[in-house]
XYZ file of C-alpha atoms in Angstrom:
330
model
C 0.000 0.000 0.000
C 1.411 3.600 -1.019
C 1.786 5.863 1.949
C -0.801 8.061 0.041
C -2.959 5.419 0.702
C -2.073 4.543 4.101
C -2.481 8.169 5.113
C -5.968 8.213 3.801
C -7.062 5.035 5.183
C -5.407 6.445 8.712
C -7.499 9.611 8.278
C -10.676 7.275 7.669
C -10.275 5.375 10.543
C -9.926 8.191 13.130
C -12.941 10.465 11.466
C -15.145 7.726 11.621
C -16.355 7.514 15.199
C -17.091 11.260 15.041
C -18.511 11.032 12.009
C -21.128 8.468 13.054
C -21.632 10.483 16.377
C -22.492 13.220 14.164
C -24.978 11.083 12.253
C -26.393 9.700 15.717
C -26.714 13.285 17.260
C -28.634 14.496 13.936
C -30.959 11.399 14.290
C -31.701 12.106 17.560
C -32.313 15.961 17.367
C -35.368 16.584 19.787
C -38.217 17.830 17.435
C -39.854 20.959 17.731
C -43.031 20.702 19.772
C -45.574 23.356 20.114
C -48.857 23.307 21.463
C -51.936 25.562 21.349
C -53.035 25.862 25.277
C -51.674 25.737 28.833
C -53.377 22.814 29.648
C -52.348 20.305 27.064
C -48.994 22.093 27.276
C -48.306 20.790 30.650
C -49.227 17.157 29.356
C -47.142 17.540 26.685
C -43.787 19.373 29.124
C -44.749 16.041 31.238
C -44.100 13.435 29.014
C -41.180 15.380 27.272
C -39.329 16.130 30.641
C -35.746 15.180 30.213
C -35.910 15.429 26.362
C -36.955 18.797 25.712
C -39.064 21.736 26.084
C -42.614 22.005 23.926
C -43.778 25.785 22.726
C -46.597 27.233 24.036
C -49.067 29.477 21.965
C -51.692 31.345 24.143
C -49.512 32.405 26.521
C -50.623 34.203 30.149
C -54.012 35.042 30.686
C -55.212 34.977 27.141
C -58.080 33.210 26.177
C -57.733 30.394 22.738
C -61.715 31.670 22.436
C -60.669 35.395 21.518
C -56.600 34.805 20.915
C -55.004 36.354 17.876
C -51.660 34.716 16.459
C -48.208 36.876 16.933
C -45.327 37.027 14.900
C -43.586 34.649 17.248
C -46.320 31.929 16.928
C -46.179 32.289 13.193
C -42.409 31.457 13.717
C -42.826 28.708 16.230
C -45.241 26.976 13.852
C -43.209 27.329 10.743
C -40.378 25.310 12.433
C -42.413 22.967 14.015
C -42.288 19.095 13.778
C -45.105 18.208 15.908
C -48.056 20.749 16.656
C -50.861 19.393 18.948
C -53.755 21.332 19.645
C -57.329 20.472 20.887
C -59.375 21.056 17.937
C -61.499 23.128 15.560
C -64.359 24.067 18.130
C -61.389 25.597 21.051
C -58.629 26.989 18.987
C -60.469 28.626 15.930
C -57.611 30.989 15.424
C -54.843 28.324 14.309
C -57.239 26.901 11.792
C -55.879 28.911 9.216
C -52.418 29.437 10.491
C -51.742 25.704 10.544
C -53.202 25.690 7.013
C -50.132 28.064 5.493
C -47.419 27.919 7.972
C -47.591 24.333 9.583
C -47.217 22.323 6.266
C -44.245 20.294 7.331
C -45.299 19.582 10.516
C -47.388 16.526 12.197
C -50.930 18.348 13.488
C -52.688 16.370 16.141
C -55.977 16.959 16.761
C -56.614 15.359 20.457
C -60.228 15.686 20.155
C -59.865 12.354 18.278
C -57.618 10.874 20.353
C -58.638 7.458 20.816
C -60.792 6.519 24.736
C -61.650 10.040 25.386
C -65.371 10.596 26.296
C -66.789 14.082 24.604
C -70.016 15.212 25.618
C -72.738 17.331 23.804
C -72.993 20.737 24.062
C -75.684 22.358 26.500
C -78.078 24.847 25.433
C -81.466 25.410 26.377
C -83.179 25.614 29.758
C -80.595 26.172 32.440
C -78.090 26.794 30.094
C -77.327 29.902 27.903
C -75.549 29.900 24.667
C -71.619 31.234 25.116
C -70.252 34.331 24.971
C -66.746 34.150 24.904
C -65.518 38.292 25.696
C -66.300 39.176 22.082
C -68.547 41.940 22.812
C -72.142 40.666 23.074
C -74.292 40.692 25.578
C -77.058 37.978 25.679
C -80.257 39.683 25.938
C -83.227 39.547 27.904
C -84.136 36.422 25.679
C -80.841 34.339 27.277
C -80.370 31.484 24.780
C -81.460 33.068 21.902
C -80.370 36.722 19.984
C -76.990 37.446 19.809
C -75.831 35.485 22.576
C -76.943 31.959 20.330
C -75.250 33.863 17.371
C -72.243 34.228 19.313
C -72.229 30.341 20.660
C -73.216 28.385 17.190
C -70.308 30.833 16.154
C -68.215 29.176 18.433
C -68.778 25.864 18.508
C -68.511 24.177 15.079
C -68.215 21.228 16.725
C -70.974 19.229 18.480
C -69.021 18.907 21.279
C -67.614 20.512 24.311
C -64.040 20.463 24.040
C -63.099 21.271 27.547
C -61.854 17.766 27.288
C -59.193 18.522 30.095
C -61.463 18.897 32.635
C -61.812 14.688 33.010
C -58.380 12.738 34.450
C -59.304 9.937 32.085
C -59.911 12.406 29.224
C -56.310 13.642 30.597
C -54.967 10.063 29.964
C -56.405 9.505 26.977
C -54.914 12.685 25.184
C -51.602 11.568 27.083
C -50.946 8.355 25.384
C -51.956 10.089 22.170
C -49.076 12.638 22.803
C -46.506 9.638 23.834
C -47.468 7.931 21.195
C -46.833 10.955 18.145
C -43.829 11.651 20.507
C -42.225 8.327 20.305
C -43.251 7.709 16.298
C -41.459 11.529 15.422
C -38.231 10.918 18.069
C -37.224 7.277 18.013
C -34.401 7.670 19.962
C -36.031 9.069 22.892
C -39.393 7.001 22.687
C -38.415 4.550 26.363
C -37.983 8.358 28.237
C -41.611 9.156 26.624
C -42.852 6.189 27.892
C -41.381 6.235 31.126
C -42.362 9.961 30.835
C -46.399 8.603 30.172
C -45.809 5.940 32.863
C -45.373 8.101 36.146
C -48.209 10.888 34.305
C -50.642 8.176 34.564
C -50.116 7.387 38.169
C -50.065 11.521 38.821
C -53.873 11.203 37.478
C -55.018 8.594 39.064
C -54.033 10.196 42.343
C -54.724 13.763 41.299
C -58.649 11.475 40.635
C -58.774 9.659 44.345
C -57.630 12.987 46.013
C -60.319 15.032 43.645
C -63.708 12.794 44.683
C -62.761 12.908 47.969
C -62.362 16.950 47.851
C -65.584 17.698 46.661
C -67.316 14.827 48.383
C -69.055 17.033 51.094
C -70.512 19.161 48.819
C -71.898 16.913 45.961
C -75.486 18.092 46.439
C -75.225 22.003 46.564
C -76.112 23.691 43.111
C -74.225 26.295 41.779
C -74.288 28.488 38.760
C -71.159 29.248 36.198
C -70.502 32.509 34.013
C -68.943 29.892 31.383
C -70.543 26.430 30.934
C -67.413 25.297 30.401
C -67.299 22.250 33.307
C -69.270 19.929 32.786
C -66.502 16.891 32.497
C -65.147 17.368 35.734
C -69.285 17.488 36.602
C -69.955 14.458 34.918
C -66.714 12.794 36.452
C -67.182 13.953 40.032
C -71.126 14.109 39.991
C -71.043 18.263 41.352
C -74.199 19.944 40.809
C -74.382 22.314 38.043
C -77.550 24.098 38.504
C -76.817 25.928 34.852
C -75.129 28.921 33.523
C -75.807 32.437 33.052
C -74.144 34.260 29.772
C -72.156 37.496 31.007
C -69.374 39.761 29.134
C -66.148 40.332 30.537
C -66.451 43.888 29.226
C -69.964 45.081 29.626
C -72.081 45.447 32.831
C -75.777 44.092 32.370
C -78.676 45.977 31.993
C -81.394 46.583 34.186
C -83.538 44.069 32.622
C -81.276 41.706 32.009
C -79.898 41.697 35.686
C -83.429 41.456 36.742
C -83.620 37.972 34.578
C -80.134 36.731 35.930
C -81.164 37.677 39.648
C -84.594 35.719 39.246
C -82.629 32.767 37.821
C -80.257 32.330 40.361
C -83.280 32.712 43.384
C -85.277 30.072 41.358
C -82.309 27.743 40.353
C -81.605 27.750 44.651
C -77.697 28.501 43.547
C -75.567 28.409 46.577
C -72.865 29.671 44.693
C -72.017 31.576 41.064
C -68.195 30.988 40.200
C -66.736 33.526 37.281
C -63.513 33.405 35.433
C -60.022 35.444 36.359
C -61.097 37.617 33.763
C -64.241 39.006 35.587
C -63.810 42.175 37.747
C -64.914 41.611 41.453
C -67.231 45.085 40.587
C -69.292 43.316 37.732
C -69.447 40.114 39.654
C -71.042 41.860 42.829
C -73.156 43.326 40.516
C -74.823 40.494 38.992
C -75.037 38.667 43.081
C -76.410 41.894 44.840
C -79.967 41.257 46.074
C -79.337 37.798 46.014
C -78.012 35.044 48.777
C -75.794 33.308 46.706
C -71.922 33.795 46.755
C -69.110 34.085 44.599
C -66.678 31.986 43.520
C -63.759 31.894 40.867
C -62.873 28.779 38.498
C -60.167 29.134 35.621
C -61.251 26.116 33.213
C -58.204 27.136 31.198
C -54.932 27.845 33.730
C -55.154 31.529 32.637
C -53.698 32.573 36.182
C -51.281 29.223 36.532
C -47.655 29.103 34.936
C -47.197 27.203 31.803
C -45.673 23.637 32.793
C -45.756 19.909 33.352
C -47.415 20.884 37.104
C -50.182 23.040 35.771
C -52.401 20.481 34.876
C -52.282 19.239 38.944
C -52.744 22.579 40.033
C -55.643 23.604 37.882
C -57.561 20.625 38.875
C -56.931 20.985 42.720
C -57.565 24.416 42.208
C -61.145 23.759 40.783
C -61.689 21.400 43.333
C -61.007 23.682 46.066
C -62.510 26.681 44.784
C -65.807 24.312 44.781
C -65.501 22.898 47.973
C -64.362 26.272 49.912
C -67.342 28.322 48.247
C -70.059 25.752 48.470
C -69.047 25.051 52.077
C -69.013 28.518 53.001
C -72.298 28.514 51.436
C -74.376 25.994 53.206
């Protein structure tokens, strides 16, 4: 062999194990993850703990109801290998963004996630249509006007898609996500499932500790600002006496107050729970001359930090907020 030859056969040998840890390290190159709310974030942050770090799109105390996209979302999603989000009825606002800027990446809808139990919408007797901050006021009419313009508007879907708001909904959508994980990322699909593994037994105990939390107060009805609970209703068998449709924004008018004051007398509401985004002024506003009293829920974390705890401490939270409220109430 010419030393020409030996020298390049030398060369080989030593730039080969880099070489193929260059080729390994590429492989296994954590994919961009970025989801659409806080609480499927903190799934999502749970099962990819140790891995990497998913993006979060409606950040803070913004709502995915009334959210518009920023320049830094548009980014996030252009780069994106993975993009879950709940689905067309929640996150209106990325239909069309994931349309034009989220063509190379995988888009998981969880509302399809396979074992998840959706329920119906409620409209109709107890329960007025939504009314998500855009503006409207339902009228004296409740259900119907602009306030049923406002809800067909949007839900597109049939159902509620406050999935979250069920453990075993929360399981359901997790193996989904470990699942997507593990087919994009290979390499790191045993920390995803060891990731799903100790998530699972979170829930079930975050479950046991939530029926025994609201246990005492099962039986005591109480009215909601945003119908948006009725899976962790259906899953812990609280009493829901219905909703009444108020903007963030706008105070009531006389008759309309009038209707909302008779409804919570006749419904026997021990309680009326609002959202973070309700000011303490318009809340006493819509309680005065009444005995019920007031409570706050935040279906969608808007007050919590984005991360894999979230999901833990908007559950307890909701849990508490019933229990300390409707006790206080009795």
């Amino acid at each position: 062999m010419s030393l020409k030859n030996s020298l390049l056969l030398t060369s080989a040998l030593i730039f080969a194990p880099s070489m193929l840890l260059a080729a390994g390290t590429a492989h296994a190159e954590v994919p961009n993850v970025v989801v659409s709310i806080k609480p499927i974030h903190s799934l999502v942050a749970s099962i990819m703990q140790g891995v990497g770090e998913p993006k979060l799109i409606v950040e803070g105390a913004a709502s995915p109801h009334t959210y518009s996209m920023k320049p830094s979302n548009a980014s996030a999603l252009e780069k994106a290998n993975v993009v879950f989000w709940v689905g067309h009825g929640l996150e209106a606002f990325l239909e069309k963004p994931l349309e034009s800027l989220g063509t190379h990446a995988k888009i998981v809808e969880l509302e399809d996630a396979p074992g998840l139990e959706k329920l119906k919408f409620r409209e109709g007797g107890a329960f007025e249509a939504h009314d998500h901050g855009d503006g409207h006021e339902a009228g004296a009419e409740g259900a119907e006007g602009h306030a049923h313009e406002a809800g067909h508007h949007h839900h597109e879907s049939e159902f509620d898609l406050h999935l979250w708001l069920d453990p075993a909904n929360a399981k359901a959508m997790a193996a989904e996500i470990e699942k997507t994980l593990a087919d994009a990322d290979p390499a790191n699909a045993a920390t995803y499932k060891t990731n799903l593994d100790a998530l699972n037994i979170r829930l079930e105990a975050l479950d046991k500790s939530l029926v025994e939390t609201v246990a005492p107060i099962k039986d005591k009805p109480f009215i909601v600002f945003h119908d948006a609970y009725q899976y962790f209703e259906h899953r812990y068998d609280v009493k829901v006496a219905g909703s009444i449709t108020v903007s963030p924004e706008t105070l009531p008018g006389a008759a309309r107050l009038k209707q909302i004051h008779e409804k919570i007398v006749e419904l026997g509401a021990t309680c009326v729970f609002a959202e973070p985004q309700f000011e303490p002024k318009l809340v006493n506003v819509v309680l005065e001359g009444t005995s019920a009293k007031s409570g706050t829920l935040d279906p969608e974390a808007a007050t919590l930090e984005a991360g894999p705890d979230l999901y833990f401490q908007l559950m307890e939270s909701i849990g508490t907020s019933l229990k300390t409220c409707l006790s206080n109430g009795s």
